[in-house]
CSV table of C-alpha atoms and ligand atoms in Angstrom, one decimal:
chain,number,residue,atom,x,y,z
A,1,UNK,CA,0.0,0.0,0.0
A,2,UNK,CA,1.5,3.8,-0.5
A,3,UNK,CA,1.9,6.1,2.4
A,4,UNK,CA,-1.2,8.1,0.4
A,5,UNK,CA,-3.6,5.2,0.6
A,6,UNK,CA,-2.4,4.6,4.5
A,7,UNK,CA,-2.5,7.9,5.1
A,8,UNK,CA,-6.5,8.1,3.8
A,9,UNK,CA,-7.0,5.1,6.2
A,10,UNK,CA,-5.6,6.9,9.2
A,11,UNK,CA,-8.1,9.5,8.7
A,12,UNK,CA,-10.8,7.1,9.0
A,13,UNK,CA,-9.5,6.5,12.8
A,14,UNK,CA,-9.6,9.5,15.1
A,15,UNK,CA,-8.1,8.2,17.6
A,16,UNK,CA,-5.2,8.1,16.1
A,17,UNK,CA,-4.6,12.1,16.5
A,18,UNK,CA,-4.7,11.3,20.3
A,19,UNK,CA,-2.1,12.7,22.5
A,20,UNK,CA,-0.2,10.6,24.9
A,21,UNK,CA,2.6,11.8,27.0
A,22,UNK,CA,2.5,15.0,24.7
A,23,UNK,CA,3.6,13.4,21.8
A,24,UNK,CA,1.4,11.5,19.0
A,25,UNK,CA,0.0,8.3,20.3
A,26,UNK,CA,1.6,5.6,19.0
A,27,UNK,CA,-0.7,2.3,18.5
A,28,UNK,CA,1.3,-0.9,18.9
A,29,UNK,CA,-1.2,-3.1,20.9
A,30,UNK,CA,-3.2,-4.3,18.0
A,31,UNK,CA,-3.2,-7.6,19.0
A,32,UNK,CA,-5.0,-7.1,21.9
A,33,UNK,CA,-7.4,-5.0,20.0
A,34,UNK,CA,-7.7,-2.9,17.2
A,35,UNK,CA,-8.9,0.3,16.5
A,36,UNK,CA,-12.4,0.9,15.2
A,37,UNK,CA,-13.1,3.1,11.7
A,38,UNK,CA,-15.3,5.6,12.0
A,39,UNK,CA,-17.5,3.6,9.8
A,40,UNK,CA,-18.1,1.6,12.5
A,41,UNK,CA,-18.6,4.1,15.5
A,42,UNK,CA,-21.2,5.6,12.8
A,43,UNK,CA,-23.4,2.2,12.7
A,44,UNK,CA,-23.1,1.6,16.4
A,45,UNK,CA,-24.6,5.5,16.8
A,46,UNK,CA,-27.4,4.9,14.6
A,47,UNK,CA,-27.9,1.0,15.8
A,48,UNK,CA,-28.6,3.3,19.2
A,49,UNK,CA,-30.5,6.6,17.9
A,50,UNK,CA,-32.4,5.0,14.8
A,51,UNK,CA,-33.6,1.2,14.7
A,52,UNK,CA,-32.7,0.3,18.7
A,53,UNK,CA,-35.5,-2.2,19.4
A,54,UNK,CA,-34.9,-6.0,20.2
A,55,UNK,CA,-34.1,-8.5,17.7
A,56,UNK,CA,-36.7,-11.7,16.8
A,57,UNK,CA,-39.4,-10.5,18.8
A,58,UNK,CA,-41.6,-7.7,17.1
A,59,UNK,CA,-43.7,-6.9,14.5
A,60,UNK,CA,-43.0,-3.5,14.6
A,61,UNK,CA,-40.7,-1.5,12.5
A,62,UNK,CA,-37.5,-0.8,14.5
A,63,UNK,CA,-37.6,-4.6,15.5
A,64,UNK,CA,-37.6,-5.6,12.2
A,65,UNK,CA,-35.1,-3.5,11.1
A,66,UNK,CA,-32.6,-4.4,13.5
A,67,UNK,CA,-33.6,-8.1,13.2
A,68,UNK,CA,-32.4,-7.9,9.2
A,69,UNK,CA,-29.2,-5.7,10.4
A,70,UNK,CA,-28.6,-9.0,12.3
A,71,UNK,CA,-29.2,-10.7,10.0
A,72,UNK,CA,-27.2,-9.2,7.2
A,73,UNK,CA,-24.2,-9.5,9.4
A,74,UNK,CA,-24.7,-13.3,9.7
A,75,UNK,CA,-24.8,-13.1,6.3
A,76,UNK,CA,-21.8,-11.4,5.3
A,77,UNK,CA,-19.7,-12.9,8.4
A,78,UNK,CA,-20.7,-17.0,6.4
A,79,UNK,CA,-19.3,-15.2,3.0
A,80,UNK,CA,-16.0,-13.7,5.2
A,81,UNK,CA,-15.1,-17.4,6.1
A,82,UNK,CA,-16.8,-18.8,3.1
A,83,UNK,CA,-19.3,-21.3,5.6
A,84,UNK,CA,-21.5,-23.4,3.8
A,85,UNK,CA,-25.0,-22.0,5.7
A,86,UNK,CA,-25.7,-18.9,7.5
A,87,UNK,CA,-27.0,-21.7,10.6
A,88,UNK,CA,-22.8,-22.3,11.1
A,89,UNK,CA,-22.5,-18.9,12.2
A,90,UNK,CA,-23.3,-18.5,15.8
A,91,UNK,CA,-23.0,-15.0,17.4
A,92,UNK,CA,-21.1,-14.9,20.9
A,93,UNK,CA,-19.6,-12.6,23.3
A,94,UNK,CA,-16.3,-13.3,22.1
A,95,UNK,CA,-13.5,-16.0,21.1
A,96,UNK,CA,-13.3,-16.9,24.9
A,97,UNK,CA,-17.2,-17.5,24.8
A,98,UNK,CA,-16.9,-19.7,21.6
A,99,UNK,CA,-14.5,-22.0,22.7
A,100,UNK,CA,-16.5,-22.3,26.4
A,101,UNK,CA,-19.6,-22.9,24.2
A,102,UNK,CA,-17.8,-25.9,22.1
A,103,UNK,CA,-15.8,-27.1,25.5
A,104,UNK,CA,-19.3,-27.4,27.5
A,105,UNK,CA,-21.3,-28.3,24.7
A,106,UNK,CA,-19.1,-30.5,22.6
A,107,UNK,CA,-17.1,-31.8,25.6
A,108,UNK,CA,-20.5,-33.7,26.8
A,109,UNK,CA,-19.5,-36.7,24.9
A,110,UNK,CA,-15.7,-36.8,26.0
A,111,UNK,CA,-15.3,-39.4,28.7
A,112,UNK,CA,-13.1,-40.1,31.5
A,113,UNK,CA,-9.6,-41.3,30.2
A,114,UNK,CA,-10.1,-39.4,27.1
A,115,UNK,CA,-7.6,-36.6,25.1
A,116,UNK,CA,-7.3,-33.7,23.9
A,117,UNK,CA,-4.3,-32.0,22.1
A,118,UNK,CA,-3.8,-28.4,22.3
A,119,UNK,CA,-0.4,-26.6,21.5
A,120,UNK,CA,2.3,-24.8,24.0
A,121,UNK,CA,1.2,-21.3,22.3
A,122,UNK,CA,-2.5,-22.1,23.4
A,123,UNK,CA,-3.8,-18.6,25.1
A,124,UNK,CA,-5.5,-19.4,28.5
A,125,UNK,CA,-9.2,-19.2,26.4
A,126,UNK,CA,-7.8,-22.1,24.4
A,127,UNK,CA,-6.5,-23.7,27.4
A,128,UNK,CA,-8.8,-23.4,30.5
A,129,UNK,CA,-12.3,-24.0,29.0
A,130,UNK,CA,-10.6,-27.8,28.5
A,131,UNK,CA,-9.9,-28.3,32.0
A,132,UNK,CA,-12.9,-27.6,33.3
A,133,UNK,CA,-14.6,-30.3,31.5
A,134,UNK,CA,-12.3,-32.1,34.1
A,135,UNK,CA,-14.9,-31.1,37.0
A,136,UNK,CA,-17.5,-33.8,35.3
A,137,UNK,CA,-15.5,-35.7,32.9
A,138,UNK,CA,-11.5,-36.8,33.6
A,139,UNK,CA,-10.0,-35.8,30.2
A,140,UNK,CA,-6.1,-35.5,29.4
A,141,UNK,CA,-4.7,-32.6,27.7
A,142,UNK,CA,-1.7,-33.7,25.3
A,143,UNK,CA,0.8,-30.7,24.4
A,144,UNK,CA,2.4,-30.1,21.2
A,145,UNK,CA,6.1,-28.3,21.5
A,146,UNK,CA,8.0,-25.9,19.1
A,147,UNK,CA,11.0,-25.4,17.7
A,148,UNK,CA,13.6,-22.9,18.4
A,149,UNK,CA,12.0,-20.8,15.9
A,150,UNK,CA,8.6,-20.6,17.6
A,151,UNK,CA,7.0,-23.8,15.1
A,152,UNK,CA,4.8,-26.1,16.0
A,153,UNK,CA,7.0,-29.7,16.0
A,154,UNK,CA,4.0,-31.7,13.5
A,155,UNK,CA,6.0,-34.8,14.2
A,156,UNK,CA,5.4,-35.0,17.6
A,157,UNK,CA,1.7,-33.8,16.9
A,158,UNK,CA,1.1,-36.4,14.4
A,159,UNK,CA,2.5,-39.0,17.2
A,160,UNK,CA,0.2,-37.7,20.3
A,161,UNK,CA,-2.8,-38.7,18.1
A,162,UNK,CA,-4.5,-42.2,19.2
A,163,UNK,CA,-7.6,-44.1,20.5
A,164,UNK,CA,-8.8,-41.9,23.2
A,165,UNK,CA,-7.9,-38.6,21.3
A,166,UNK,CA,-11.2,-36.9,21.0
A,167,UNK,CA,-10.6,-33.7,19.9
A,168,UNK,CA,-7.8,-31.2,18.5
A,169,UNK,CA,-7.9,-27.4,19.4
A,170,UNK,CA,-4.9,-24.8,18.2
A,171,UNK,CA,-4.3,-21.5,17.1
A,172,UNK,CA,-4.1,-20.3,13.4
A,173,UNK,CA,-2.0,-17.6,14.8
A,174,UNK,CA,0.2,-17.6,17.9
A,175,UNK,CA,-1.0,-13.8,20.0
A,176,UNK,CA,2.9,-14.0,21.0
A,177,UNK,CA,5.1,-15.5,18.6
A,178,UNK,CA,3.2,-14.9,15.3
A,179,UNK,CA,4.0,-17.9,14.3
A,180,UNK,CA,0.8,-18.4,11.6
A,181,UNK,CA,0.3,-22.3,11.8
A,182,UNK,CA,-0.5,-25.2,8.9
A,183,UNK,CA,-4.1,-25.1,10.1
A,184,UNK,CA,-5.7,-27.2,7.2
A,185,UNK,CA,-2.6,-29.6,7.1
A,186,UNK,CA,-3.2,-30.1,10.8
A,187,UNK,CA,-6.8,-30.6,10.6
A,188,UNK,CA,-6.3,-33.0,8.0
A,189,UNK,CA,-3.9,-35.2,10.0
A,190,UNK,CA,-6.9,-34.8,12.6
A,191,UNK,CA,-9.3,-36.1,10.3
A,192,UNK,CA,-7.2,-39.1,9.5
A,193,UNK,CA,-7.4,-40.1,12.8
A,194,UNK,CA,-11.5,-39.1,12.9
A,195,UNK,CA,-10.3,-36.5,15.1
A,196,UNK,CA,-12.4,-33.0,15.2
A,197,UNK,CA,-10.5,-29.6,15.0
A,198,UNK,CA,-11.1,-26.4,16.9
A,199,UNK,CA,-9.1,-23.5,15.5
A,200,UNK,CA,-8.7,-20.8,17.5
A,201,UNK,CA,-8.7,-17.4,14.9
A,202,UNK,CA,-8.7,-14.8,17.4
A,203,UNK,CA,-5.3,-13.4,15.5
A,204,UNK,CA,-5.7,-14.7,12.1
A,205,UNK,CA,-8.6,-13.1,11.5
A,206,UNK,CA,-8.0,-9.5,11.1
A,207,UNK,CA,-5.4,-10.1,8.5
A,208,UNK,CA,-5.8,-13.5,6.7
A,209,UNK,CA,-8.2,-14.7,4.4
A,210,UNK,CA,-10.7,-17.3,6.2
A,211,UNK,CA,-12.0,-19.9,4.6
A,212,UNK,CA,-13.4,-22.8,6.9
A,213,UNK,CA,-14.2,-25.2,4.0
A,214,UNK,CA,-10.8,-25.1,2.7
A,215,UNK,CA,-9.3,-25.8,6.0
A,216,UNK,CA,-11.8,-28.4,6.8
A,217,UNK,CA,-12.2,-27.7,10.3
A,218,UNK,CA,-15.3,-28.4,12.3
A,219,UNK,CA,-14.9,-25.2,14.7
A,220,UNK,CA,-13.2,-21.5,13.8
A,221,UNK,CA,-14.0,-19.1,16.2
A,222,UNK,CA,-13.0,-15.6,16.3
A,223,UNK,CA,-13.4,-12.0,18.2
A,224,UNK,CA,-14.8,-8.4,16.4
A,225,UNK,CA,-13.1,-6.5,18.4
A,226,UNK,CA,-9.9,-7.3,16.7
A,227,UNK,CA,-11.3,-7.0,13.2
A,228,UNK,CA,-11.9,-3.5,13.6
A,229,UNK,CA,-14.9,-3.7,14.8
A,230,UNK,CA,-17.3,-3.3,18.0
A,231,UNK,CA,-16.6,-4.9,21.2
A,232,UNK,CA,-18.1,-7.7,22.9
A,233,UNK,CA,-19.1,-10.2,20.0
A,234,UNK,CA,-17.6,-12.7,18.4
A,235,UNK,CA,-18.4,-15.7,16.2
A,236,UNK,CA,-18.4,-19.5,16.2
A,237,UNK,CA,-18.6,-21.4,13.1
A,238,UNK,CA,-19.6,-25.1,13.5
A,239,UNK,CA,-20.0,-27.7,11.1
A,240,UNK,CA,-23.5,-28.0,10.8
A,241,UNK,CA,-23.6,-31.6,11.7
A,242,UNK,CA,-22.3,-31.2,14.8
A,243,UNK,CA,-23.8,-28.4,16.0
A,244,UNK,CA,-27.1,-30.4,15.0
A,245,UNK,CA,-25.8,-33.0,17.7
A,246,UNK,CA,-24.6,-30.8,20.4
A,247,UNK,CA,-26.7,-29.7,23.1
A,248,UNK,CA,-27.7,-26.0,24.0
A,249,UNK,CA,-25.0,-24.0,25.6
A,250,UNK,CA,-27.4,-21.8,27.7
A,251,UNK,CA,-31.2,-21.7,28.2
A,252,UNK,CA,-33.2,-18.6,28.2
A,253,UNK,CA,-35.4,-17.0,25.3
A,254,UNK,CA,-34.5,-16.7,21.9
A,255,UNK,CA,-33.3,-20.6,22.0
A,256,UNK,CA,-36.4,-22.1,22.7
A,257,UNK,CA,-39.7,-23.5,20.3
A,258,UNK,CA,-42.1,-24.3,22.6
A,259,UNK,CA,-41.5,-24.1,26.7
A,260,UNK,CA,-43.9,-26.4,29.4
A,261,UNK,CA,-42.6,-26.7,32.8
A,262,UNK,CA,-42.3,-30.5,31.7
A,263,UNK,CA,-40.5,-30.3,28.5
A,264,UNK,CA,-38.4,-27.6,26.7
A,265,UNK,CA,-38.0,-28.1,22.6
A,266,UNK,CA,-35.2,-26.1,21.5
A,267,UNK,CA,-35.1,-23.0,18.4
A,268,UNK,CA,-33.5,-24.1,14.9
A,269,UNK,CA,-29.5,-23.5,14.3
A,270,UNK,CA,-28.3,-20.7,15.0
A,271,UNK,CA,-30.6,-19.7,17.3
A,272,UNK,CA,-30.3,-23.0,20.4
A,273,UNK,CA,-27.0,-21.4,20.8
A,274,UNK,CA,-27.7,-17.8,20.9
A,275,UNK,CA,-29.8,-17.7,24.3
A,276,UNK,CA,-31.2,-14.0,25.4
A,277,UNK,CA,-30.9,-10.8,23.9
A,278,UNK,CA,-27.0,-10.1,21.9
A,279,UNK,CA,-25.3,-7.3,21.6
A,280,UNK,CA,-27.4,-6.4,18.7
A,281,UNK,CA,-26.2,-3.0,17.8
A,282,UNK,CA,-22.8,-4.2,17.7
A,283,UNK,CA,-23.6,-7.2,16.0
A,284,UNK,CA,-25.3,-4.7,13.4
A,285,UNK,CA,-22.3,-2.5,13.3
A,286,UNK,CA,-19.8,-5.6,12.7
A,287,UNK,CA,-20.9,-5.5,9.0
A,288,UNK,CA,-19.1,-2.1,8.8
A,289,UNK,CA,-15.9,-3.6,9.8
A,290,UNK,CA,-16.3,-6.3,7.3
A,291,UNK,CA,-17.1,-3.6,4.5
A,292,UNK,CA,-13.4,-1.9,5.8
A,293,UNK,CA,-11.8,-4.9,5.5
A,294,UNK,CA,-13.0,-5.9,2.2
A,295,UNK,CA,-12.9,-2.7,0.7
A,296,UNK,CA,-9.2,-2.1,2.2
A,297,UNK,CA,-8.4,-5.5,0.8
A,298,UNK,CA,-7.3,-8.7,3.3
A,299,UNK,CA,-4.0,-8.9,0.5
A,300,UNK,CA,-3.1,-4.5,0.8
A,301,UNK,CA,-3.0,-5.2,4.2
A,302,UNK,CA,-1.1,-8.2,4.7
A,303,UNK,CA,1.2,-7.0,2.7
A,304,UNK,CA,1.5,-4.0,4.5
A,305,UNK,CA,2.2,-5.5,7.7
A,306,UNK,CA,4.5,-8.0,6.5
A,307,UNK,CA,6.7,-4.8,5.4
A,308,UNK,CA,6.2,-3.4,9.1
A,309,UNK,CA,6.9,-6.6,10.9
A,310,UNK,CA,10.5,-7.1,8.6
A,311,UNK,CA,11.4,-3.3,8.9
A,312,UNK,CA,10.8,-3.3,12.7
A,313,UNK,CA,12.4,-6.9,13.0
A,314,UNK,CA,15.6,-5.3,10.9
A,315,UNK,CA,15.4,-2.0,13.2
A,316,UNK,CA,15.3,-4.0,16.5
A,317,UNK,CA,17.6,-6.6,15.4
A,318,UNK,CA,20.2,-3.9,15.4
A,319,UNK,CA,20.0,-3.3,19.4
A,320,UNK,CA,22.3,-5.0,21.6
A,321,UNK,CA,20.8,-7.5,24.1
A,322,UNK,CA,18.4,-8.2,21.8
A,323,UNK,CA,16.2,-11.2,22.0
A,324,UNK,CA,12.9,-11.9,19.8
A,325,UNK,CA,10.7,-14.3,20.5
A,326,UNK,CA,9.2,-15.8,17.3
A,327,UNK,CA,11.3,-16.2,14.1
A,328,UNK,CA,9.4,-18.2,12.1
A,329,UNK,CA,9.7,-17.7,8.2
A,330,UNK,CA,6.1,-17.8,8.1
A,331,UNK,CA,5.0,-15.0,10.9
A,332,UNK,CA,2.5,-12.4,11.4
A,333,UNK,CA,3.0,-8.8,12.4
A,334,UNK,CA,3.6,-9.8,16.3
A,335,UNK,CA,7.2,-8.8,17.7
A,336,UNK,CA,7.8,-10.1,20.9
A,337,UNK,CA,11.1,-9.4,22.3
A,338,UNK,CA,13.3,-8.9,25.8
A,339,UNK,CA,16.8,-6.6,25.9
A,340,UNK,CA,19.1,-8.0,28.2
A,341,UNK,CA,17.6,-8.2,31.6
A,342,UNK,CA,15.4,-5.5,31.7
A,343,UNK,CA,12.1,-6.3,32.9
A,344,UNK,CA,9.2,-6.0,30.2
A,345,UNK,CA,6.6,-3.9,32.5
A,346,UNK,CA,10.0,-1.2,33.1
A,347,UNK,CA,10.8,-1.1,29.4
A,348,UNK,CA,6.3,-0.8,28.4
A,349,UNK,CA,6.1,1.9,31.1
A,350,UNK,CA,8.7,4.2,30.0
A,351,UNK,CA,7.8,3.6,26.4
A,352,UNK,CA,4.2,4.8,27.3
A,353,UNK,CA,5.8,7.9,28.5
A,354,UNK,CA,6.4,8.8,25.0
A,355,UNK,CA,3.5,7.9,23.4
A,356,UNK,CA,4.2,4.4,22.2
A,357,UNK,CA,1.6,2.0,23.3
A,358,UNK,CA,3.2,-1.8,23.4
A,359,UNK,CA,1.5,-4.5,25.8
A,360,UNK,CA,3.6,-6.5,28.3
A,361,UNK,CA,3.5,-9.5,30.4
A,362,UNK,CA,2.6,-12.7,30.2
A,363,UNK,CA,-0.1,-12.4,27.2
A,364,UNK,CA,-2.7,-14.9,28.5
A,365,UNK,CA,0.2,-17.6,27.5
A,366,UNK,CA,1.6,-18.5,30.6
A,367,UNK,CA,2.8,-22.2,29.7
A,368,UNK,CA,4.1,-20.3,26.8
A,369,UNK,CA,6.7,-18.1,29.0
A,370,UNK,CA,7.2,-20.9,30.9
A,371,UNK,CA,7.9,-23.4,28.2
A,372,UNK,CA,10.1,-20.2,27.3
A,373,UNK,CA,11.6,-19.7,30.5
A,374,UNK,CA,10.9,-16.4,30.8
A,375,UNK,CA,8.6,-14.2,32.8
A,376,UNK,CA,7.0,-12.0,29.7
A,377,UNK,CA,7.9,-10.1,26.8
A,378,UNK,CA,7.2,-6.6,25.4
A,379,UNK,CA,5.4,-7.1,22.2
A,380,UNK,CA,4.9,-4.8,19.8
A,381,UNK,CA,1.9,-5.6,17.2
A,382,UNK,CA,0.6,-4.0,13.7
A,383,UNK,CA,-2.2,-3.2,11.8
A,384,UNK,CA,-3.3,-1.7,8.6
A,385,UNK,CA,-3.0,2.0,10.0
A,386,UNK,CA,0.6,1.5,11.2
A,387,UNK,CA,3.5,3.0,9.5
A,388,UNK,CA,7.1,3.3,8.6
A,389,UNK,CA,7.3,6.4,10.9
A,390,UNK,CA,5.6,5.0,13.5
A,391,UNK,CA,8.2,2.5,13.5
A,392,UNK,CA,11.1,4.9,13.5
A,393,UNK,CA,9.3,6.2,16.7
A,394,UNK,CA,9.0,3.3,18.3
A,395,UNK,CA,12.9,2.4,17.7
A,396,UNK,CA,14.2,5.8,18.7
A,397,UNK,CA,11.6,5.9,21.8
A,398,UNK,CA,13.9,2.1,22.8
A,399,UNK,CA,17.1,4.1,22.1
A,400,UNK,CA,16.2,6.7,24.9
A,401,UNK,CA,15.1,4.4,27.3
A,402,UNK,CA,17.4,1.4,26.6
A,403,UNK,CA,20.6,3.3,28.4
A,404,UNK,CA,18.0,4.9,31.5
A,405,UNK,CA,17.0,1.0,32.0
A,406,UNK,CA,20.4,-0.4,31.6
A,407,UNK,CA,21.9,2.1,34.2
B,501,LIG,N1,-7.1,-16.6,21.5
B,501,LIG,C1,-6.1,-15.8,21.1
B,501,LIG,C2,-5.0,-16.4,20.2
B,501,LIG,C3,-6.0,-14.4,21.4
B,501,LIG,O1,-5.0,-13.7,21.0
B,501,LIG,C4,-7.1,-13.9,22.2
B,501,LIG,C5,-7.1,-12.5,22.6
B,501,LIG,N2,-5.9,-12.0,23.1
B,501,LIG,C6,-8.1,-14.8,22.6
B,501,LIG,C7,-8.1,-16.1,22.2
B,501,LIG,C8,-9.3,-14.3,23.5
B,501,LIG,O2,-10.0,-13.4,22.7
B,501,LIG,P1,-11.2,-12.6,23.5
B,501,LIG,O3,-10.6,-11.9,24.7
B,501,LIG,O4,-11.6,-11.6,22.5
B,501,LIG,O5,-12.3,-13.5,23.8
């Protein structure tokens, strides 16, 4: 993309002029969330001052009309991933709340004894909704390493795969080490085994193209809120067949067909998983950050990224003490890096002083650090609306505080 057309889509997010520290705020904590067009913040102000009025239930005119702006968002989020049927997209309140819905729902038919492999870069959502299936059912969880590079080791995940495996659940992008992972070769070597896949595409989703039949996988879930877009909702996608199977998540209205105190028959999919009233406004405004990714193009702005993430890998390379976390040839625009001994939350701190805006800690990947033997990492993480400058900032920001921190 040219600095014109980058420039254009700056404008698009005012929050970009913001001040922090006196200087120009510099966004670098785009994997944690992004920052919303104002496209967006537009269709979340109307969704409240023009067609506010609860979804499924009315007759009247605003309901309607905020029932098909739900709608159309279901729509257009089955063409993003390219799902088969609009009842494989299941509205949530996030990636966390997709993978509890498939752990609870799903997980009813695991049994004691039985296992599940996950991966070392699991974040905690991809993680703790499997153990506590353990409070009803005693299921294993299997671990797949990496490589020195930050790589999943697919020999040792082939190998962890046997009778009692039951179901596989990774990341198509690791939050920390950007390490973008053979999801559809993986599911495949699942499916040889008659295994089901969960892909977890909190951090693929905002700059990859999705497409769920391609990869084969029975679950992809994912969060708005890094997509541009409002916060608070996210999506599952199921394979239809299963979700037919599964039982309801929650109970409440909106789920239901017909209620007795005897006997409760449940709504059509999508509709037995999406108990009581959504975020409906955001849901409705969701579309908008679908529109700015396909109008920006998912291609411009990998490719834009990718030219941050090796510019900023080159620039920080060049500091002594130096170590990044993450080097795999196939990697998205996540730095996560340590200099010397300097303690992440000292280096994020000072760095916020001048504007720059990096996350630190642990990332929700605590076996991760662990595995890594180390307590956190600053990490540095791009979108669309980054640039080159922004980058120069960023290094001469660590030049001034490298030598305060290093005494
Ligand atoms: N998985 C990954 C890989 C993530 O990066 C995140 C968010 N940091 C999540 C899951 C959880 O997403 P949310 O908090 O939106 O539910």
């Amino acid at each position: 993309m040219t600095e014109k057309e980058v420039t254009e889509i700056r404008r698009h997010f005012p929050i970009l002029e913001r001040k922090v520290g006196g200087r120009r705020l510099v966004y670098l904590d785009n994997t944690a969330t992004s920052q919303t067009p104002d496209s967006v913040v537009e269709a979340v102000v109307n969704g409240y001052t023009r067609t506010k009025a609860n979804v499924h239930r009315g007759v009247h005119t605003l309901s309607q009309e905020a029932t098909d702006l739900q709608e159309e968002t279901r729509r257009r989020v089955r063409d993003h991933i390219n799902a088969r049927s609009e009842r494989e997209i299941i509205f949530t309140r996030g990636t966390t709340d997709s993978i509890n819905l498939v752990a609870s729902s799903f997980g009813r038919r695991f049994r004691d004894g039985d296992e599940i492999i996950l991966t070392v870069m699991e974040h905690h959502a991809n993680i703790v909704p499997w153990q506590l299936i353990r409070s009803r059912t005693d299921v294993k969880l299997r671990v797949v390493d990496i490589n020195e590079r930050g790589e999943l080791d697919l020999d040792q995940y082939r190998s962890l795969f046997n009778e009692r495996t039951v179901m596989a659940a990774f990341c198509h992008v690791s939050n920390v080490l950007g390490t973008v992972n053979p999801v559809k070769e993986m599911t495949a070597i699942a499916h040889s085994h008659g295994v089901p896949v969960l892909v977890d595409g909190a951090q693929a989703s905002p700059h990859l193209h999705i497409d769920v039949q391609d990869i084969d996988c029975d679950f992809y879930v994912f969060s708005s809120h890094k997509m541009y877009g409002p916060t608070g909702i996210g999506v599952l996608y199921g394979r239809e067949s299963l979700l037919e199977e599964m039982p309801p998540y929650q109970g409440g209205g909106e789920m239901i067909s017909h209620v007795t105190f005897e006997h409760t028959t449940y709504a059509e999919l999508p509709f037995k998983f999406e108990a009581g009233t959504p975020d409906f406004v955001g849901i409705g405004a969701f579309v908008k950050a679908l529109d700015f990714l396909r109008d920006t193009g998912l291609d411009n702005i990998e490719a834009h990224e990718e030219e941050l993430l090796r510019y900023a890998t080159k620039r920080l390379e060049a500091i002594p003490g130096m170590r990044i976390f993450g080097t795999a040839p196939c990697k998205s625009a996540v730095i996560s890096f340590l200099v010397n001994d300097i303690h992440p939350y000292d280096l994020g701190m000072l760095l916020d002083k001048m504007g720059i805006a990096v996350r630190t800690g642990h990332h929700c990947a605590q076996p991760l650090m662990e595995r890594l033997g180390i307590p956190g990492t600053v990490r540095a993480s791009f979108a669309v609306y980054n640039t080159r400058e922004e980058v120069n900032a960023f290094i001469s920001a660590l030049d001034r505080v490298l030598p305060i921190l290093r005494g």
